[in-house]
């Protein structure tokens, strides 16, 4: 219970102490007499003048990091380093190139080690690249390799600038910053005005209708000085223009009559809806900062989110990949039903010309051929969203990987799909649930499938046979250049789906305007409902349920002919027939007649 002891209670001195962890150290003993006792460390990714995370980092020759949008106004006004107080010019600032991983964390570009507040970070003056000191020490200093590990530019030991040294924490101590000790303001005039504005310090989105009180008043426009001569000439020209308009005056439409507007947003009928609500009704019920909402409206979906739902678009897509001579063409059938994101990414990049003039950088006979990297190295390429997207293992192709000519996404791990793809030469069951299959090669009937085309270039699976015969070097790179000329989308399944949806919606509207189908316009009682809502008698027949009996028996004449024989039977005896007594089914109280 006690600090560092086994007592079941805590003493007053332990509560009063700031950094003591035993009962023997009281409140007076724990306090330090050092002048710089309140140590506050500035994180490495913060600007030293705004004390906020930087977006455009630069550093001074001594390694102090600033944001260029904050340090330039200071240098223009003071001309000194705000941390040390030494003279500093804007030309002495060094721009910094930080590298980030997929999660947005700053990392070393060689080892991909994530930077923290305890990492020894350095930068190179001439190349401006930022590395971990361990990387520079092992791969440059000890190896005597004085070239930048990223740009291959030469540098010297003098070009190494220390940005953060965990052994020298005083360089990041806020208590030693000169401008903080002097209390100097680092705000620009615009920032000072924004800080003094009371409306900037209030969250107006949480006030509901009261947010209008914090809107700045409209400034009266200051009229320019009026020249009497110019005013007279303007009056004359205006009078002349009015006279010409009065002689040839067009018919002006009457101004619209103002009507009461609803505060509810009108959502288009074709806007896709989600299966969940917006949540505003529940949020406004439990929060006084939100405008009350009394309806549970369904959340709207973007068109892309709606189309990329699995099994939403079931129509197949088709694309044509044209290779540079002497190779031919490859026709792909795309499967958006099972891999909508991969198909969307491939089609979008193809329409943007992303794959044009791109090499197939890897070819392994008996396995696959890989391409889609604009850099041609196998390490580049990005998706149409600018980031990696998830794997999609639904569908029969991804579940088996059991045929030749499958079109799949290349990746470097789980959920790391970009722009690179590969085509298989044989079944690859070891790739099941490791790569997303979003299409397959189909036979081009015009090209001859198994043989070659009329121009000597093969198409479809025959093109794969030609590509598989291309030899490669030790790194599986084709010795003969295999280049993609273009990728043309022949059938876009998403556009076709949207067209069908629009046609279906327009047809439903026309049907609704016409009063619906025949079955909807005639009720079960025989009344036909017109467009205006009134009911009328169908034909000259009655409006009862008898019209259904006539349909079963063949009409009224047939009913009359069979009335005596089959449909209607008369009792010829005297009185009513004797009712048969139903014997009991083995006990019970019966119908209680004897009670």
XYZ file of C-alpha atoms in Angstrom:
595
model
C 0.000 0.000 0.000
C 2.740 2.449 0.972
C 5.333 3.649 -1.522
C 8.121 1.087 -1.475
C 6.873 -0.493 1.765
C 4.444 -3.192 2.817
C 2.329 -0.906 5.036
C -1.419 -1.015 4.610
C -1.697 2.769 4.791
C -0.127 5.877 3.210
C 1.265 8.636 5.391
C 0.817 12.352 4.961
C 4.442 12.837 3.877
C 3.992 10.298 1.090
C 0.968 12.149 -0.203
C 2.726 15.513 0.034
C 5.947 14.380 -1.666
C 6.400 15.031 -5.384
C 8.932 12.406 -6.372
C 9.705 10.425 -3.182
C 8.821 6.744 -3.071
C 9.400 5.894 0.580
C 7.981 6.916 3.935
C 11.371 8.296 5.076
C 11.332 11.055 2.451
C 8.852 13.770 3.391
C 7.521 16.714 1.459
C 10.491 18.918 2.367
C 13.134 16.336 1.507
C 11.652 15.484 -1.900
C 11.805 18.990 -3.310
C 14.882 19.641 -5.366
C 16.966 22.755 -4.929
C 18.181 22.725 -8.536
C 17.238 25.859 -10.481
C 16.091 23.906 -13.577
C 14.023 21.335 -11.700
C 10.857 21.555 -13.890
C 12.204 19.650 -16.911
C 9.896 19.610 -19.943
C 11.079 17.785 -23.032
C 10.011 18.805 -26.538
C 9.102 15.807 -28.721
C 11.261 15.322 -31.801
C 8.376 15.882 -34.256
C 7.364 19.247 -32.737
C 8.316 22.702 -33.939
C 10.538 24.476 -31.410
C 8.754 27.805 -31.879
C 5.067 26.816 -32.122
C 5.373 23.766 -29.813
C 3.065 21.903 -32.204
C 3.705 19.026 -34.651
C 5.413 20.325 -37.783
C 4.180 19.909 -41.339
C 7.062 21.489 -43.282
C 10.173 20.768 -41.187
C 13.420 22.716 -41.473
C 16.351 22.898 -39.076
C 19.044 25.353 -38.090
C 22.752 24.476 -38.443
C 22.805 23.383 -34.777
C 19.936 20.893 -35.357
C 16.932 22.757 -33.879
C 13.799 21.787 -35.821
C 11.199 24.404 -36.823
C 8.208 24.590 -39.112
C 9.032 26.910 -41.981
C 5.662 28.670 -41.707
C 6.529 29.656 -38.104
C 10.239 30.429 -38.290
C 10.127 32.760 -41.314
C 7.942 35.440 -39.610
C 10.225 35.268 -36.550
C 13.377 35.702 -38.639
C 11.812 38.580 -40.519
C 11.086 40.362 -37.238
C 14.019 39.350 -34.991
C 16.677 37.703 -37.177
C 17.828 35.386 -34.377
C 17.451 31.760 -33.369
C 14.504 31.777 -30.927
C 15.998 28.888 -28.919
C 19.585 30.049 -28.477
C 19.322 33.736 -29.326
C 22.207 33.494 -31.848
C 21.910 35.305 -35.207
C 20.155 33.209 -37.843
C 19.301 33.876 -41.505
C 16.631 32.223 -43.590
C 19.279 31.050 -46.076
C 20.919 28.980 -43.343
C 17.820 26.844 -42.811
C 18.037 23.228 -43.993
C 14.946 21.520 -45.378
C 14.365 18.041 -43.902
C 13.044 14.999 -45.767
C 11.386 12.632 -43.280
C 10.314 9.207 -44.553
C 7.061 7.654 -43.337
C 5.622 4.146 -43.326
C 2.092 3.098 -44.255
C 0.840 4.079 -40.797
C 2.176 7.631 -41.158
C 4.998 7.131 -38.643
C 8.401 8.660 -39.308
C 10.951 5.911 -39.939
C 14.523 5.375 -41.037
C 14.441 4.865 -44.840
C 16.917 1.959 -44.702
C 15.993 -0.082 -41.626
C 12.379 1.176 -41.394
C 12.900 1.654 -37.666
C 10.246 3.960 -36.225
C 11.576 7.198 -34.736
C 10.761 7.864 -31.077
C 11.802 10.462 -28.522
C 14.704 8.163 -27.575
C 16.090 7.670 -31.099
C 19.363 9.272 -32.121
C 18.275 11.150 -35.272
C 20.603 12.886 -37.728
C 20.243 14.615 -41.100
C 22.611 15.243 -44.016
C 23.035 18.867 -45.062
C 23.557 18.333 -48.768
C 20.870 15.673 -49.366
C 18.462 16.803 -46.579
C 17.522 13.176 -45.845
C 16.914 12.111 -42.244
C 18.325 8.840 -40.862
C 18.865 7.083 -37.574
C 22.434 7.560 -36.375
C 22.841 3.790 -35.961
C 22.284 3.366 -39.701
C 24.788 6.078 -40.628
C 27.353 4.683 -38.192
C 27.135 1.075 -39.335
C 26.649 1.545 -43.085
C 28.568 4.768 -43.733
C 31.086 5.683 -41.053
C 32.373 2.222 -40.174
C 32.106 0.979 -43.749
C 33.782 4.181 -45.020
C 30.995 4.544 -47.539
C 30.478 8.306 -47.743
C 27.440 8.200 -50.009
C 23.836 8.865 -49.135
C 22.025 5.544 -48.724
C 18.982 6.873 -50.594
C 20.215 9.320 -53.245
C 23.800 7.981 -53.631
C 25.196 11.525 -53.268
C 28.550 11.993 -51.580
C 28.810 13.662 -48.163
C 31.373 14.221 -45.441
C 31.354 13.962 -41.677
C 30.772 17.731 -41.457
C 27.449 17.322 -43.279
C 25.967 15.233 -40.446
C 23.607 17.359 -38.313
C 22.254 15.928 -35.060
C 18.533 16.546 -34.688
C 17.997 14.555 -31.485
C 20.526 12.966 -29.146
C 19.059 10.926 -26.262
C 22.327 11.468 -24.371
C 21.909 15.257 -24.571
C 18.350 15.910 -23.458
C 19.092 19.519 -22.496
C 18.988 20.499 -26.158
C 15.247 19.678 -26.151
C 14.525 21.171 -22.704
C 11.784 23.804 -22.979
C 13.019 25.527 -19.822
C 16.242 26.509 -21.605
C 14.565 28.068 -24.673
C 15.477 31.752 -24.750
C 12.224 33.109 -26.154
C 10.250 31.236 -23.466
C 12.444 32.623 -20.723
C 11.964 36.162 -22.046
C 8.247 35.662 -22.685
C 8.506 36.796 -26.304
C 5.439 36.322 -28.476
C 5.878 34.043 -31.480
C 2.499 34.805 -33.066
C 2.079 36.693 -36.302
C -0.375 39.639 -36.374
C -2.970 37.432 -38.110
C -2.585 34.709 -35.485
C -2.823 37.301 -32.705
C -6.080 38.646 -34.124
C -7.498 35.122 -34.400
C -6.536 34.373 -30.796
C -8.176 37.579 -29.548
C -11.352 36.879 -31.503
C -13.876 35.399 -29.018
C -15.734 33.539 -31.758
C -12.553 31.525 -32.488
C -12.434 30.218 -28.922
C -15.967 28.801 -28.918
C -17.044 25.529 -30.542
C -19.944 26.912 -32.546
C -20.886 23.457 -33.886
C -22.002 22.455 -30.376
C -24.262 25.482 -29.868
C -26.988 24.572 -32.332
C -29.091 27.628 -33.166
C -27.082 29.756 -30.757
C -24.097 29.714 -33.131
C -25.599 32.689 -34.968
C -24.817 34.901 -31.973
C -21.079 34.426 -32.535
C -21.066 35.305 -36.213
C -19.126 38.515 -36.856
C -21.330 41.491 -37.780
C -21.421 42.513 -41.383
C -19.131 45.390 -42.150
C -20.672 48.350 -43.877
C -19.180 48.886 -47.266
C -17.393 52.193 -47.472
C -18.589 54.090 -50.515
C -15.944 55.798 -52.676
C -15.871 59.515 -53.185
C -18.410 60.687 -55.784
C -17.341 62.869 -58.681
C -20.218 65.207 -59.729
C -19.182 65.201 -63.400
C -18.961 61.415 -63.504
C -22.334 61.181 -61.745
C -23.995 63.427 -64.330
C -22.575 61.404 -67.225
C -23.676 58.183 -65.578
C -27.206 59.495 -65.116
C -27.372 60.443 -68.785
C -26.178 57.008 -69.913
C -28.634 55.300 -67.558
C -31.534 57.371 -68.867
C -30.548 56.539 -72.446
C -30.380 52.831 -71.621
C -33.789 52.894 -69.917
C -35.394 54.633 -72.868
C -34.028 52.028 -75.255
C -35.283 49.246 -73.026
C -38.760 50.762 -72.746
C -39.217 50.769 -76.523
C -38.210 47.130 -76.866
C -39.247 45.716 -73.532
C -39.368 41.912 -73.302
C -41.970 40.114 -71.233
C -40.477 39.548 -67.816
C -41.616 36.603 -65.746
C -43.402 37.367 -62.511
C -41.217 37.084 -59.440
C -41.543 33.800 -57.597
C -43.795 33.732 -54.588
C -41.784 33.029 -51.450
C -42.777 29.775 -49.797
C -41.875 28.283 -46.477
C -38.754 26.163 -46.720
C -38.227 23.005 -44.753
C -35.181 22.577 -42.602
C -34.977 18.893 -43.536
C -32.398 18.139 -46.229
C -33.871 16.667 -49.368
C -31.998 13.485 -50.252
C -32.115 12.339 -53.908
C -34.184 9.245 -54.547
C -31.277 7.480 -56.216
C -28.898 8.123 -53.319
C -27.869 4.733 -51.858
C -28.743 4.188 -48.209
C -26.920 2.178 -45.560
C -28.510 -0.403 -43.278
C -27.734 1.741 -40.224
C -28.996 5.163 -39.203
C -27.065 8.391 -38.921
C -27.142 8.159 -35.115
C -28.131 11.828 -34.775
C -31.348 11.000 -32.928
C -29.504 9.106 -30.183
C -26.657 11.621 -30.066
C -28.984 14.601 -29.727
C -30.943 12.797 -27.012
C -27.877 12.378 -24.818
C -26.069 15.626 -25.687
C -27.283 19.181 -25.228
C -24.667 20.442 -27.655
C -26.389 18.976 -30.728
C -29.456 20.192 -32.542
C -32.386 17.871 -31.664
C -33.242 15.228 -34.265
C -36.454 13.269 -33.910
C -36.205 10.993 -36.952
C -34.005 7.922 -37.374
C -32.859 8.539 -40.943
C -30.759 5.962 -42.700
C -27.190 7.014 -43.384
C -26.346 7.758 -46.990
C -23.526 5.958 -48.776
C -21.148 7.332 -51.334
C -21.390 5.842 -54.788
C -18.000 4.182 -54.430
C -18.853 2.592 -51.070
C -22.164 1.371 -52.481
C -20.575 -0.217 -55.543
C -17.690 -1.836 -53.663
C -19.911 -3.910 -51.386
C -19.252 -7.643 -51.961
C -21.669 -9.352 -54.363
C -23.289 -6.022 -55.263
C -22.105 -5.899 -58.893
C -22.416 -9.352 -60.433
C -21.844 -8.423 -64.072
C -18.479 -9.424 -65.497
C -15.997 -6.863 -66.750
C -13.567 -7.175 -69.642
C -10.218 -5.520 -70.345
C -7.637 -5.753 -73.139
C -3.917 -5.620 -72.331
C -1.816 -4.777 -75.401
C 1.890 -5.642 -75.319
C 4.628 -4.098 -77.401
C 5.751 -6.113 -80.439
C 6.605 -8.904 -80.962
C 4.066 -9.918 -78.330
C 0.324 -9.777 -78.780
C -2.715 -9.088 -76.628
C -4.232 -10.570 -73.503
C -7.963 -10.420 -72.800
C -9.037 -10.425 -69.165
C -12.390 -11.264 -67.618
C -12.800 -9.342 -64.361
C -14.871 -10.581 -61.405
C -16.238 -7.631 -59.375
C -18.688 -9.925 -57.607
C -15.950 -11.433 -55.435
C -13.151 -8.808 -55.597
C -14.835 -5.423 -56.147
C -11.991 -3.314 -54.715
C -9.303 -5.010 -56.796
C -11.376 -4.687 -59.986
C -12.198 -1.044 -59.221
C -8.514 -0.313 -58.629
C -7.429 -2.055 -61.851
C -10.070 -0.338 -63.989
C -9.404 3.100 -62.478
C -5.649 2.853 -63.008
C -6.165 1.545 -66.534
C -8.423 4.481 -67.446
C -5.855 6.897 -66.029
C -3.153 5.369 -68.262
C -1.197 4.255 -65.206
C -0.095 0.986 -66.814
C 0.895 2.485 -70.174
C 4.546 1.887 -71.092
C 5.115 -0.179 -67.906
C 7.433 -3.203 -67.923
C 6.820 -6.724 -66.692
C 9.753 -6.778 -64.288
C 9.541 -10.423 -63.190
C 9.018 -13.594 -65.213
C 9.349 -17.111 -63.777
C 8.509 -19.874 -66.312
C 6.208 -22.457 -64.822
C 5.014 -20.025 -62.159
C 3.928 -16.479 -63.138
C 4.758 -13.132 -64.787
C 4.481 -9.931 -62.726
C 4.100 -6.261 -63.667
C 2.227 -3.061 -62.882
C 5.114 -1.129 -61.257
C 5.837 2.189 -63.049
C 9.379 2.215 -61.626
C 10.132 -1.190 -63.109
C 11.871 -2.341 -59.921
C 9.086 -4.273 -58.221
C 9.214 -1.943 -55.210
C 6.928 0.843 -56.410
C 3.355 1.427 -57.466
C 0.335 2.602 -55.547
C -3.401 2.035 -55.726
C -5.973 4.478 -57.059
C -6.657 5.545 -53.461
C -3.005 6.431 -52.812
C -2.652 3.746 -50.146
C -2.776 -0.023 -49.780
C -6.153 -1.758 -49.678
C -7.425 -4.977 -48.129
C -7.268 -8.528 -49.451
C -10.420 -10.135 -50.883
C -10.473 -13.918 -50.650
C -14.143 -14.495 -51.470
C -15.128 -16.464 -54.549
C -14.142 -19.741 -56.200
C -10.969 -18.472 -57.910
C -9.273 -17.195 -54.760
C -10.375 -20.254 -52.810
C -8.639 -22.716 -55.144
C -5.992 -21.018 -57.313
C -6.297 -24.139 -59.466
C -5.891 -22.988 -63.060
C -3.585 -21.282 -65.525
C -4.119 -17.661 -66.527
C -5.426 -16.260 -63.237
C -5.068 -12.490 -62.733
C -4.150 -11.699 -59.109
C -2.793 -8.845 -57.010
C 0.860 -8.881 -55.959
C 1.550 -7.767 -52.393
C 4.222 -7.672 -49.717
C 2.088 -9.053 -46.912
C -1.415 -8.971 -45.545
C -3.646 -6.142 -46.836
C -0.805 -4.488 -48.784
C -2.266 -4.441 -52.313
C -1.178 -1.594 -54.577
C -0.928 -1.488 -58.384
C 1.178 -4.576 -59.142
C -0.464 -7.726 -60.503
C 0.654 -11.084 -61.853
C -0.634 -13.779 -64.223
C -0.163 -17.439 -63.352
C 1.317 -20.014 -65.727
C 0.029 -22.991 -63.729
C -2.187 -23.815 -60.710
C -0.731 -22.373 -57.513
C -2.567 -23.857 -54.522
C 0.140 -22.553 -52.170
C -1.098 -18.994 -52.874
C -4.627 -19.641 -51.570
C -5.734 -16.872 -49.180
C -2.462 -15.040 -49.754
C -3.230 -13.131 -52.958
C -6.488 -11.646 -54.269
C -7.669 -13.155 -57.574
C -9.824 -10.629 -59.445
C -9.886 -12.009 -63.003
C -8.643 -14.533 -65.492
C -7.364 -14.725 -69.052
C -10.003 -15.617 -71.644
C -9.578 -16.903 -75.194
C -9.649 -14.275 -77.949
C -11.669 -15.845 -80.699
C -10.422 -13.344 -83.271
C -6.787 -14.159 -82.464
C -6.995 -17.899 -82.687
C -6.530 -18.849 -79.031
C -4.172 -21.792 -79.273
C -2.126 -20.602 -82.259
C -1.057 -17.194 -83.431
C -2.967 -14.324 -84.916
C -2.937 -13.241 -88.519
C -0.124 -10.792 -87.790
C 2.027 -13.422 -86.127
C 1.151 -12.262 -82.592
C -0.594 -14.648 -80.296
C -3.632 -13.722 -78.193
C -5.261 -15.040 -75.054
C -3.646 -18.128 -73.520
C -1.315 -18.422 -76.564
C 0.257 -15.095 -75.582
C 0.988 -16.544 -72.155
C 2.796 -19.410 -73.846
C 5.000 -16.950 -75.713
C 5.673 -14.949 -72.532
C 6.517 -18.079 -70.589
C 9.259 -18.832 -73.102
C 11.022 -15.506 -72.519
C 14.270 -16.252 -70.631
C 15.224 -14.351 -67.491
C 18.392 -13.456 -65.641
C 19.460 -14.502 -62.147
C 16.891 -12.134 -60.601
C 14.059 -13.477 -62.818
C 14.047 -10.262 -64.849
C 13.147 -10.886 -68.532
C 16.165 -10.562 -70.811
C 13.837 -9.508 -73.620
C 11.888 -6.406 -72.685
C 8.174 -7.131 -72.146
C 6.387 -3.773 -72.101
C 2.702 -2.906 -71.740
C 1.549 -0.502 -74.431
C -1.917 0.083 -72.994
C -4.740 -1.429 -70.969
C -8.184 -0.710 -72.413
C -11.378 -1.351 -70.469
C -13.843 -2.957 -72.873
C -16.718 -3.436 -70.426
C -16.841 -1.513 -67.157
C -19.112 -3.568 -64.851
C -19.658 -0.668 -62.474
C -20.868 1.676 -65.217
C -23.137 -1.051 -66.583
C -24.549 -1.618 -63.094
C -25.263 2.092 -62.664
C -26.991 2.233 -66.062
C -29.211 -0.715 -65.161
C -30.017 0.875 -61.794
C -30.949 4.145 -63.497
C -33.124 2.380 -66.080
C -34.841 0.408 -63.333
C -35.472 3.568 -61.341
C -36.835 5.480 -64.344
C -39.084 2.542 -65.246
C -40.445 2.362 -61.709
C -41.200 6.108 -61.743
C -43.039 5.850 -65.080
C -45.000 2.876 -63.821
C -45.893 4.753 -60.658
C -46.999 7.791 -62.656
C -49.155 5.561 -64.889
C -50.973 4.063 -61.935
C -49.004 0.873 -61.539
C -49.468 -2.518 -63.214
C -52.846 -4.023 -64.095
C -52.845 -6.215 -60.981
C -52.108 -3.174 -58.825
C -54.853 -1.070 -60.428
C -57.618 -3.674 -59.894
C -58.378 -4.631 -56.299
C -59.619 -8.052 -55.156
C -63.170 -6.722 -54.893
C -63.205 -5.894 -58.612
C -62.665 -2.144 -58.345
C -60.162 -0.490 -60.640
C -58.253 2.337 -58.988
C -57.585 5.214 -61.360
C -54.586 7.525 -61.172
C -56.617 10.135 -59.292
C -57.515 7.582 -56.612
C -61.198 7.080 -57.569
C -62.639 3.567 -58.010
C -64.633 2.384 -61.012
C -66.461 -0.832 -61.943
C -64.522 -3.288 -64.075
C -66.441 -3.880 -67.321
C -70.173 -4.519 -66.831
C -69.822 -7.250 -64.272
C -70.390 -7.076 -60.593
C -67.681 -5.998 -58.225
C -67.974 -8.941 -55.825
C -65.922 -12.050 -55.414
C -68.177 -13.880 -57.875
C -65.968 -12.822 -60.761
C -63.325 -15.230 -59.487
C -65.916 -18.094 -59.453
C -66.829 -17.320 -63.048
C -63.194 -17.504 -63.995
C -62.924 -20.960 -62.454
C -66.149 -22.380 -63.981
C -65.964 -20.819 -67.439
C -68.593 -18.064 -67.329
C -72.187 -17.482 -66.373
C -73.691 -19.678 -69.115
C -71.801 -22.701 -67.967
C -72.921 -22.056 -64.405
C -76.564 -22.056 -65.483
C -76.094 -25.263 -67.461
C -74.589 -27.130 -64.548
C -76.706 -25.686 -61.760
C -79.064 -28.660 -61.620
C -76.487 -31.379 -62.198
C -73.291 -30.647 -60.365
C -73.042 -27.247 -58.788
C -76.456 -27.165 -57.025
C -78.103 -30.281 -55.534
C -81.660 -30.198 -54.114
C -82.936 -32.429 -51.271
C -85.938 -34.469 -52.450
C -87.036 -36.032 -49.152
C -89.420 -34.634 -46.571
C -87.947 -32.455 -43.925
C -84.316 -32.026 -43.246
C -81.975 -34.986 -43.324
C -81.209 -36.718 -40.061
C -77.902 -35.593 -38.629
C -75.511 -38.398 -37.943
C -74.129 -38.585 -34.495
C -70.399 -38.565 -34.376
C -69.093 -41.135 -31.988
C -66.702 -39.925 -29.370
C -63.053 -40.423 -29.969
C -62.436 -42.329 -26.777
C -63.600 -40.129 -23.903
C -63.730 -36.465 -23.209
C -66.520 -34.111 -22.240
C -67.902 -33.687 -25.774
C -69.862 -30.520 -26.469
C -71.328 -30.297 -22.922
C -74.951 -30.914 -24.171
C -75.772 -33.154 -21.185
C -74.682 -30.582 -18.603
